[in-house]
Amino acid sequence: MPLVVPHATGRYTVAADALDRLGAYLPDTGIAPGPCLVVTDETVQRLHGDRLRGVLDVLGFAPRVLAVPPGESAKSLAQLGALYDAALSSDGPKVNRQTAVFAFGGGVMGDLGGFFAATLLRGLPLVQLPTTLLAQVDSSLGGKTGINHATGKNLIGAFYPPRLVLADPAVLQTLPPRELASGLAEAVKHALIADAALVMFFEEQLDNALAGDPAVLAETVARAQRIKAEVVIEDEFETGRRAHLNFGHTFAHALERATGFNPAVLTHGEAVAVGMRCALRLSKALAPHLDAERLDALVARLPVPPLPPLDVDDLMAAMQGDKKRGAEGLRFVVLEDVGRAAVVQGVPDALVRDAWTAALG
Ligand SMILES: NC(=O)c1ccc[n+]([C@@H]2O[C@H](COP(=O)([O-])OP(=O)(O)OC[C@H]3O[C@@H](n4cnc5c(N)ncnc54)[C@H](O)[C@@H]3O)[C@@H](O)[C@H]2O)c1
Ligand SMILES: [Zn+2]
């Protein structure tokens, strides 16, 4: 059953289904076949571009593919400008308010293509076609779009809901293992904060998911999408429960900062895996009845490369700069129980240090 996410100005469907089924979802989007734009990266275009073009051709679209280099650096004003230039250049059909934008790729394409769609002609209809596990279970849902600035990540952007999110788990078969594991870290996080049954599913199936088992990945996408959808339905503009999605992330961001935001050393998902182990230790200190050992055993199965030597003082300092810092000191998302999270303020430094030491031990 596809999910429907209502929002301030409408609603959109979220589905885990084959790309070839796009036509079944379009009538609900208000998007009619015609000239359209596909924003993608060169890797995704090479691996899956022909397949999408085939689907769009059959439906009567005339796609123009705008492919940017892969990687986080594409979330820049320069690449955004290049997209505007390409879309508005005189060759090809003129872009108008009905021209649909298909953001086809990982979270980088969802954010860049989404912001492009949000801003060109003050907003074009947007379809998210996420192709990484992270994008399928997390970034494609919730309407956050944007680019980076030299001074920080995601500083320029807009809430801009798509008309449709269609995640085809089959495209995950070409994903590099580290990208798959990184997405699984976020999916496990969704389970920990919201869904005790999904925690049990991962206890049984995580190794199969890491090995790329298609059926397990399809179920993972469908179940984890549902959690993210439920959270953003409850809290569209991130004033409350959406913060729970940051479980493990205050620690993860400090690790990413300490390792130079270099995914070759540590991907975001790997940092989240370590961060969740810290957050579980902290949770145990604040909620002694929590079976943190059981959950830690699950999170510890997510592969993380050997970390470079890290100093707890440096990590503590890196945390002070985190934008999630509230007025009353550091804020953390902790688990009160399996599948139930809470935000806590003013956590004593000694507990945070202990959490680092335990996880990096
Ligand atoms: N908007 C949100 O709510 C939100 C939430 C979380 C993260 N994000 C953003 O998401 C981004 C990270 O997303 P990501 O991890 O998907 O990175 P990404 O988009 O860079 O994709 C990772 C790599 O995988 C490649 N790739 C994509 N799909 C593939 C496939 N099917 N087969 C083989 N290779 C494939 C890409 O070319 C890229 O090299 C960050 O910029 C982050 O800020 C946004
Ligand atoms: Zn994350």
CSV table of C-alpha atoms and ligand atoms in Angstrom, one decimal:
chain,number,residue,atom,x,y,z
A,1,MET,CA,0.0,0.0,0.0
A,2,PRO,CA,1.6,3.3,-1.0
A,3,LEU,CA,1.6,6.0,1.7
A,4,VAL,CA,0.1,9.4,1.3
A,5,VAL,CA,1.8,12.4,3.0
A,6,PRO,CA,-0.4,15.4,3.4
A,7,HIS,CA,1.3,18.7,3.8
A,8,ALA,CA,0.5,22.4,4.1
A,9,THR,CA,-0.4,22.9,0.4
A,10,GLY,CA,-1.4,19.4,-0.8
A,11,ARG,CA,-0.3,15.8,-0.5
A,12,TYR,CA,2.0,13.3,-2.2
A,13,THR,CA,2.3,9.6,-2.5
A,14,VAL,CA,5.3,7.7,-1.3
A,15,ALA,CA,5.9,4.3,-2.9
A,16,ALA,CA,8.5,1.5,-3.0
A,17,ASP,CA,7.8,0.2,-6.4
A,18,ALA,CA,9.5,-0.4,-9.8
A,19,LEU,CA,10.3,2.6,-12.0
A,20,ASP,CA,8.3,1.0,-14.7
A,21,ARG,CA,5.2,1.6,-12.6
A,22,LEU,CA,5.6,5.4,-12.8
A,23,GLY,CA,2.6,5.7,-15.0
A,24,ALA,CA,0.3,4.2,-12.4
A,25,TYR,CA,1.2,7.0,-9.9
A,26,LEU,CA,1.2,10.0,-12.3
A,27,PRO,CA,-2.6,10.7,-12.5
A,28,ASP,CA,-2.6,11.6,-8.8
A,29,THR,CA,0.3,14.1,-9.3
A,30,GLY,CA,-1.3,16.5,-11.7
A,31,ILE,CA,1.7,16.0,-14.0
A,32,ALA,CA,0.8,15.5,-17.7
A,33,PRO,CA,3.2,14.0,-20.2
A,34,GLY,CA,5.2,16.5,-22.2
A,35,PRO,CA,8.6,18.1,-22.1
A,36,CYS,CA,10.3,17.4,-18.8
A,37,LEU,CA,13.7,17.7,-17.1
A,38,VAL,CA,15.6,14.9,-15.4
A,39,VAL,CA,18.2,16.1,-12.9
A,40,THR,CA,20.7,13.3,-12.2
A,41,ASP,CA,24.4,12.6,-11.7
A,42,GLU,CA,26.7,11.1,-14.2
A,43,THR,CA,27.0,7.8,-12.4
A,44,VAL,CA,23.3,7.3,-12.0
A,45,GLN,CA,22.8,8.4,-15.6
A,46,ARG,CA,25.3,5.8,-16.8
A,47,LEU,CA,23.9,3.0,-14.7
A,48,HIS,CA,20.2,3.6,-14.9
A,49,GLY,CA,19.6,6.5,-17.3
A,50,ASP,CA,18.5,4.4,-20.2
A,51,ARG,CA,15.9,2.7,-18.1
A,52,LEU,CA,14.3,5.9,-16.9
A,53,ARG,CA,14.4,7.3,-20.4
A,54,GLY,CA,12.6,4.2,-21.6
A,55,VAL,CA,9.9,4.6,-19.0
A,56,LEU,CA,9.4,8.3,-19.7
A,57,ASP,CA,9.4,7.8,-23.5
A,58,VAL,CA,6.6,5.1,-23.2
A,59,LEU,CA,4.5,7.5,-21.0
A,60,GLY,CA,4.8,10.2,-23.7
A,61,PHE,CA,7.3,12.5,-21.9
A,62,ALA,CA,10.1,14.2,-23.9
A,63,PRO,CA,12.9,14.2,-21.2
A,64,ARG,CA,15.9,16.5,-21.3
A,65,VAL,CA,18.6,15.0,-19.1
A,66,LEU,CA,20.7,17.4,-17.0
A,67,ALA,CA,23.6,15.4,-15.5
A,68,VAL,CA,26.0,16.9,-13.0
A,69,PRO,CA,29.2,15.3,-11.7
A,70,PRO,CA,28.5,12.8,-8.8
A,71,GLY,CA,29.2,13.7,-5.2
A,72,GLU,CA,28.5,16.2,-2.5
A,73,SER,CA,30.3,19.0,-4.3
A,74,ALA,CA,27.3,19.1,-6.8
A,75,LYS,CA,25.2,20.7,-4.1
A,76,SER,CA,26.7,24.1,-5.0
A,77,LEU,CA,25.6,27.4,-6.4
A,78,ALA,CA,27.8,26.7,-9.4
A,79,GLN,CA,26.0,23.5,-10.3
A,80,LEU,CA,22.6,25.0,-9.5
A,81,GLY,CA,23.5,27.9,-11.9
A,82,ALA,CA,24.6,25.5,-14.6
A,83,LEU,CA,21.2,23.7,-14.3
A,84,TYR,CA,19.3,27.0,-14.6
A,85,ASP,CA,21.4,27.9,-17.6
A,86,ALA,CA,20.8,24.6,-19.3
A,87,ALA,CA,17.1,24.6,-18.6
A,88,LEU,CA,16.6,28.2,-19.8
A,89,SER,CA,18.8,28.0,-22.8
A,90,SER,CA,17.0,28.6,-26.0
A,91,ASP,CA,17.6,25.2,-27.6
A,92,GLY,CA,14.8,22.7,-26.8
A,93,PRO,CA,11.3,23.4,-25.7
A,94,LYS,CA,10.8,26.4,-23.4
A,95,VAL,CA,10.4,25.6,-19.7
A,96,ASN,CA,7.0,26.6,-18.3
A,97,ARG,CA,5.2,26.2,-15.0
A,98,GLN,CA,4.0,22.7,-16.1
A,99,THR,CA,7.4,21.3,-16.9
A,100,ALA,CA,8.0,18.5,-14.5
A,101,VAL,CA,11.4,17.9,-12.8
A,102,PHE,CA,12.5,14.3,-12.0
A,103,ALA,CA,15.2,14.3,-9.4
A,104,PHE,CA,16.9,11.0,-10.2
A,105,GLY,CA,19.8,9.9,-7.9
A,106,GLY,CA,20.9,9.9,-4.3
A,107,GLY,CA,20.3,12.5,-1.6
A,108,VAL,CA,22.6,14.9,-3.4
A,109,MET,CA,20.4,14.9,-6.5
A,110,GLY,CA,17.2,15.0,-4.4
A,111,ASP,CA,18.5,18.1,-2.6
A,112,LEU,CA,19.9,19.8,-5.7
A,113,GLY,CA,17.2,18.8,-8.1
A,114,GLY,CA,14.5,19.6,-5.5
A,115,PHE,CA,15.9,23.1,-4.8
A,116,PHE,CA,16.2,23.7,-8.6
A,117,ALA,CA,12.5,22.7,-9.0
A,118,ALA,CA,11.5,24.8,-6.0
A,119,THR,CA,13.1,27.9,-7.4
A,120,LEU,CA,12.9,27.8,-11.2
A,121,LEU,CA,9.9,29.9,-12.3
A,122,ARG,CA,9.0,30.0,-8.6
A,123,GLY,CA,8.3,26.2,-8.6
A,124,LEU,CA,8.0,23.4,-11.0
A,125,PRO,CA,6.3,20.0,-10.3
A,126,LEU,CA,8.8,17.7,-8.7
A,127,VAL,CA,9.1,14.0,-8.6
A,128,GLN,CA,11.7,12.3,-6.4
A,129,LEU,CA,13.2,9.1,-7.9
A,130,PRO,CA,15.7,8.2,-5.2
A,131,THR,CA,18.4,5.7,-6.1
A,132,THR,CA,20.5,5.3,-2.9
A,133,LEU,CA,19.1,3.5,0.1
A,134,LEU,CA,19.7,6.7,2.2
A,135,ALA,CA,17.7,8.7,-0.3
A,136,GLN,CA,14.9,6.0,-0.5
A,137,VAL,CA,14.4,5.8,3.2
A,138,ASP,CA,15.3,9.3,4.3
A,139,SER,CA,16.2,12.3,2.1
A,140,SER,CA,13.6,12.0,-0.6
A,141,LEU,CA,10.8,12.3,1.9
A,142,GLY,CA,9.9,15.4,3.9
A,143,GLY,CA,10.4,18.2,1.4
A,144,LYS,CA,13.8,19.5,2.5
A,145,THR,CA,15.8,20.7,-0.5
A,146,GLY,CA,18.9,22.8,-0.8
A,147,ILE,CA,22.5,23.2,-1.5
A,148,ASN,CA,25.7,23.8,0.6
A,149,HIS,CA,27.6,27.0,1.2
A,150,ALA,CA,31.4,27.3,1.7
A,151,THR,CA,30.7,28.0,5.4
A,152,GLY,CA,28.4,24.9,6.0
A,153,LYS,CA,26.2,22.2,4.7
A,154,ASN,CA,22.5,22.8,3.6
A,155,LEU,CA,22.6,26.5,4.5
A,156,ILE,CA,20.6,27.5,1.4
A,157,GLY,CA,17.3,25.8,0.7
A,158,ALA,CA,13.6,25.5,1.0
A,159,PHE,CA,10.9,23.2,2.1
A,160,TYR,CA,9.4,22.1,-1.2
A,161,PRO,CA,7.3,18.9,-1.2
A,162,PRO,CA,7.4,16.7,-4.2
A,163,ARG,CA,4.3,15.5,-6.1
A,164,LEU,CA,5.5,11.9,-5.8
A,165,VAL,CA,8.3,9.8,-4.3
A,166,LEU,CA,8.9,6.6,-6.2
A,167,ALA,CA,11.7,4.4,-4.8
A,168,ASP,CA,12.7,1.4,-6.9
A,169,PRO,CA,14.6,-1.0,-4.6
A,170,ALA,CA,15.9,-2.8,-7.7
A,171,VAL,CA,18.3,0.1,-8.5
A,172,LEU,CA,20.1,-0.6,-5.2
A,173,GLN,CA,21.7,-3.6,-6.8
A,174,THR,CA,24.4,-1.4,-8.3
A,175,LEU,CA,25.1,0.6,-5.1
A,176,PRO,CA,28.6,0.3,-3.7
A,177,PRO,CA,28.6,-1.8,-0.4
A,178,ARG,CA,29.6,1.2,1.7
A,179,GLU,CA,26.7,3.3,0.3
A,180,LEU,CA,24.4,0.4,1.0
A,181,ALA,CA,25.6,0.1,4.6
A,182,SER,CA,25.4,3.8,5.1
A,183,GLY,CA,21.7,3.8,4.1
A,184,LEU,CA,21.1,0.8,6.3
A,185,ALA,CA,22.5,2.8,9.3
A,186,GLU,CA,19.7,5.3,8.7
A,187,ALA,CA,17.1,2.6,8.3
A,188,VAL,CA,18.2,1.0,11.6
A,189,LYS,CA,18.0,4.4,13.2
A,190,HIS,CA,14.4,4.8,12.0
A,191,ALA,CA,13.6,1.5,13.6
A,192,LEU,CA,15.2,2.3,16.9
A,193,ILE,CA,13.3,5.6,17.3
A,194,ALA,CA,9.9,4.4,16.1
A,195,ASP,CA,9.3,0.8,15.4
A,196,ALA,CA,10.2,-2.1,17.7
A,197,ALA,CA,9.0,-4.7,15.1
A,198,LEU,CA,11.4,-3.3,12.5
A,199,VAL,CA,14.2,-3.6,15.1
A,200,MET,CA,13.4,-7.3,15.3
A,201,PHE,CA,13.3,-7.6,11.5
A,202,PHE,CA,16.8,-6.1,11.3
A,203,GLU,CA,18.0,-8.4,14.1
A,204,GLU,CA,17.1,-11.3,11.8
A,205,GLN,CA,17.8,-9.8,8.4
A,206,LEU,CA,20.6,-7.2,8.7
A,207,ASP,CA,23.3,-9.4,7.3
A,208,ASN,CA,21.1,-10.3,4.3
A,209,ALA,CA,20.4,-6.6,3.7
A,210,LEU,CA,24.1,-5.8,3.8
A,211,ALA,CA,24.6,-8.6,1.3
A,212,GLY,CA,22.1,-6.9,-1.0
A,213,ASP,CA,19.3,-9.5,-0.8
A,214,PRO,CA,16.7,-7.9,-3.1
A,215,ALA,CA,13.6,-9.1,-1.1
A,216,VAL,CA,15.1,-7.9,2.2
A,217,LEU,CA,16.0,-4.6,0.7
A,218,ALA,CA,12.5,-4.1,-0.8
A,219,GLU,CA,11.0,-4.8,2.6
A,220,THR,CA,13.5,-2.5,4.3
A,221,VAL,CA,12.7,0.4,1.9
A,222,ALA,CA,8.9,0.0,2.3
A,223,ARG,CA,9.0,-0.2,6.1
A,224,ALA,CA,11.6,2.5,6.7
A,225,GLN,CA,9.9,4.9,4.3
A,226,ARG,CA,6.7,4.4,6.4
A,227,ILE,CA,8.5,5.6,9.5
A,228,LYS,CA,10.0,8.7,7.9
A,229,ALA,CA,6.6,9.5,6.3
A,230,GLU,CA,4.9,9.2,9.6
A,231,VAL,CA,7.4,11.5,11.3
A,232,VAL,CA,7.2,14.2,8.7
A,233,ILE,CA,3.4,14.0,8.6
A,234,GLU,CA,3.4,14.7,12.3
A,235,ASP,CA,6.0,17.5,12.1
A,236,GLU,CA,6.3,19.0,8.6
A,237,PHE,CA,8.5,21.9,9.5
A,238,GLU,CA,10.8,20.3,12.1
A,239,THR,CA,9.5,21.9,15.2
A,240,GLY,CA,9.1,18.7,17.2
A,241,ARG,CA,9.2,14.9,16.6
A,242,ARG,CA,11.3,15.3,13.4
A,243,ALA,CA,14.2,16.0,15.8
A,244,HIS,CA,14.1,12.3,16.7
A,245,LEU,CA,15.5,11.5,13.3
A,246,ASN,CA,18.7,13.0,14.6
A,247,PHE,CA,19.3,10.0,16.9
A,248,GLY,CA,23.0,9.5,17.0
A,249,HIS,CA,23.6,12.5,14.8
A,250,THR,CA,25.1,14.9,17.4
A,251,PHE,CA,27.9,12.4,17.9
A,252,ALA,CA,28.0,11.6,14.1
A,253,HIS,CA,28.4,15.2,13.1
A,254,ALA,CA,31.3,15.6,15.6
A,255,LEU,CA,33.0,12.5,14.1
A,256,GLU,CA,32.5,13.8,10.5
A,257,ARG,CA,34.0,17.2,11.6
A,258,ALA,CA,36.9,15.5,13.3
A,259,THR,CA,37.6,13.4,10.1
A,260,GLY,CA,37.3,16.4,7.8
A,261,PHE,CA,33.9,15.5,6.3
A,262,ASN,CA,35.7,13.1,4.1
A,263,PRO,CA,33.5,10.2,3.0
A,264,ALA,CA,36.6,8.3,1.9
A,265,VAL,CA,37.5,8.1,5.6
A,266,LEU,CA,34.0,8.0,7.1
A,267,THR,CA,30.7,8.2,5.3
A,268,HIS,CA,27.8,10.0,7.0
A,269,GLY,CA,26.0,6.6,7.6
A,270,GLU,CA,29.2,5.1,9.1
A,271,ALA,CA,29.4,8.1,11.4
A,272,VAL,CA,25.7,7.6,12.3
A,273,ALA,CA,26.5,4.0,13.1
A,274,VAL,CA,29.2,5.0,15.6
A,275,GLY,CA,27.0,7.9,16.8
A,276,MET,CA,24.2,5.6,17.6
A,277,ARG,CA,26.4,3.5,19.8
A,278,CYS,CA,27.3,6.6,21.7
A,279,ALA,CA,23.7,7.6,21.9
A,280,LEU,CA,22.7,4.2,23.2
A,281,ARG,CA,25.3,4.4,26.0
A,282,LEU,CA,23.9,7.8,26.9
A,283,SER,CA,20.4,6.5,26.7
A,284,LYS,CA,21.3,3.7,29.1
A,285,ALA,CA,22.6,6.2,31.6
A,286,LEU,CA,19.4,8.2,31.5
A,287,ALA,CA,16.9,5.3,31.2
A,288,PRO,CA,18.5,2.4,33.1
A,289,HIS,CA,15.8,-0.1,32.2
A,290,LEU,CA,16.6,0.2,28.5
A,291,ASP,CA,18.1,-3.0,27.0
A,292,ALA,CA,20.9,-1.0,25.4
A,293,GLU,CA,23.2,-4.0,25.1
A,294,ARG,CA,20.7,-5.8,22.8
A,295,LEU,CA,20.4,-2.7,20.6
A,296,ASP,CA,24.1,-2.0,20.7
A,297,ALA,CA,24.7,-5.6,19.4
A,298,LEU,CA,22.5,-4.8,16.4
A,299,VAL,CA,24.1,-1.4,15.6
A,300,ALA,CA,27.6,-3.0,16.0
A,301,ARG,CA,26.8,-5.3,13.0
A,302,LEU,CA,26.8,-2.2,10.7
A,303,PRO,CA,30.3,-2.1,9.1
A,304,VAL,CA,32.5,0.8,10.0
A,305,PRO,CA,36.1,1.2,8.7
A,306,PRO,CA,38.9,1.5,11.3
A,307,LEU,CA,38.8,5.0,12.7
A,308,PRO,CA,41.8,7.2,12.8
A,309,PRO,CA,43.0,8.1,16.3
A,310,LEU,CA,40.4,10.5,17.8
A,311,ASP,CA,40.8,12.6,20.9
A,312,VAL,CA,37.7,12.8,23.2
A,313,ASP,CA,38.5,16.5,23.9
A,314,ASP,CA,38.5,17.3,20.2
A,315,LEU,CA,35.2,15.5,19.8
A,316,MET,CA,33.7,17.3,22.7
A,317,ALA,CA,34.9,20.6,21.2
A,318,ALA,CA,33.5,19.6,17.8
A,319,MET,CA,30.1,19.0,19.4
A,320,GLN,CA,30.0,22.6,20.8
A,321,GLY,CA,29.8,23.9,17.3
A,322,ASP,CA,26.8,21.7,16.3
A,323,LYS,CA,23.9,23.7,15.1
A,324,LYS,CA,21.5,21.4,17.0
A,325,ARG,CA,22.9,23.0,20.2
A,326,GLY,CA,20.0,24.6,22.1
A,327,ALA,CA,20.1,27.5,24.5
A,328,GLU,CA,20.5,25.2,27.6
A,329,GLY,CA,23.6,23.4,26.3
A,330,LEU,CA,23.9,20.3,24.2
A,331,ARG,CA,20.7,18.5,23.2
A,332,PHE,CA,20.6,14.8,22.5
A,333,VAL,CA,18.1,12.4,21.2
A,334,VAL,CA,18.0,9.3,23.4
A,335,LEU,CA,15.9,6.2,23.5
A,336,GLU,CA,13.5,5.7,26.4
A,337,ASP,CA,12.6,2.3,25.1
A,338,VAL,CA,12.9,0.2,21.9
A,339,GLY,CA,11.0,2.3,19.3
A,340,ARG,CA,10.6,5.3,21.5
A,341,ALA,CA,12.8,8.4,21.5
A,342,ALA,CA,13.0,11.7,23.4
A,343,VAL,CA,15.0,14.9,23.3
A,344,VAL,CA,17.0,15.7,26.4
A,345,GLN,CA,18.7,19.0,27.3
A,346,GLY,CA,21.6,19.9,29.5
A,347,VAL,CA,23.3,16.5,29.6
A,348,PRO,CA,26.3,16.6,31.9
A,349,ASP,CA,29.6,16.5,30.0
A,350,ALA,CA,30.8,13.5,32.0
A,351,LEU,CA,28.1,11.3,30.5
A,352,VAL,CA,28.9,12.5,27.0
A,353,ARG,CA,32.6,11.8,27.5
A,354,ASP,CA,31.7,8.3,28.9
A,355,ALA,CA,29.6,7.7,25.8
A,356,TRP,CA,32.5,8.6,23.5
A,357,THR,CA,35.0,6.5,25.4
A,358,ALA,CA,32.7,3.5,25.4
A,359,ALA,CA,32.0,3.6,21.7
A,360,LEU,CA,35.5,4.4,20.6
A,361,GLY,CA,37.0,2.1,23.2
B,1,LIG,N1,16.8,16.5,2.3
B,1,LIG,C1,16.9,15.7,3.4
B,1,LIG,O1,16.0,15.6,4.2
B,1,LIG,C2,18.2,15.0,3.6
B,1,LIG,C3,18.3,14.0,4.6
B,1,LIG,C4,19.4,13.3,4.7
B,1,LIG,C5,20.5,13.5,3.9
B,1,LIG,N2,20.4,14.5,2.9
B,1,LIG,C6,21.5,14.8,2.0
B,1,LIG,O2,21.7,13.6,1.2
B,1,LIG,C7,23.1,13.7,0.7
B,1,LIG,C8,23.7,12.3,0.8
B,1,LIG,O3,22.9,11.4,0.0
B,1,LIG,P1,23.5,10.1,-0.6
B,1,LIG,O4,24.2,9.4,0.5
B,1,LIG,O5,22.5,9.4,-1.3
B,1,LIG,O6,24.7,10.6,-1.6
B,1,LIG,P2,24.8,10.8,-3.1
B,1,LIG,O7,23.6,11.3,-3.7
B,1,LIG,O8,26.1,11.5,-3.4
B,1,LIG,O9,25.0,9.3,-3.6
B,1,LIG,C9,26.1,8.5,-3.2
B,1,LIG,C10,26.9,8.0,-4.4
B,1,LIG,O10,26.2,6.9,-4.9
B,1,LIG,C11,26.0,7.0,-6.3
B,1,LIG,N3,24.8,6.4,-6.7
B,1,LIG,C12,23.5,6.8,-6.5
B,1,LIG,N4,22.6,5.9,-6.8
B,1,LIG,C13,23.3,4.8,-7.2
B,1,LIG,C14,23.0,3.5,-7.7
B,1,LIG,N5,21.7,3.1,-7.7
B,1,LIG,N6,24.0,2.7,-8.0
B,1,LIG,C15,25.3,3.0,-7.9
B,1,LIG,N7,25.7,4.2,-7.5
B,1,LIG,C16,24.7,5.1,-7.2
B,1,LIG,C17,26.1,8.5,-6.6
B,1,LIG,O11,26.5,8.8,-7.9
B,1,LIG,C18,27.1,9.0,-5.5
B,1,LIG,O12,28.4,8.8,-6.0
B,1,LIG,C19,23.8,14.7,1.5
B,1,LIG,O13,24.0,15.9,0.8
B,1,LIG,C20,22.8,15.0,2.7
B,1,LIG,O14,22.9,16.4,3.1
B,1,LIG,C21,19.2,15.2,2.8
B,2,ZN,ZN,21.7,11.1,8.7
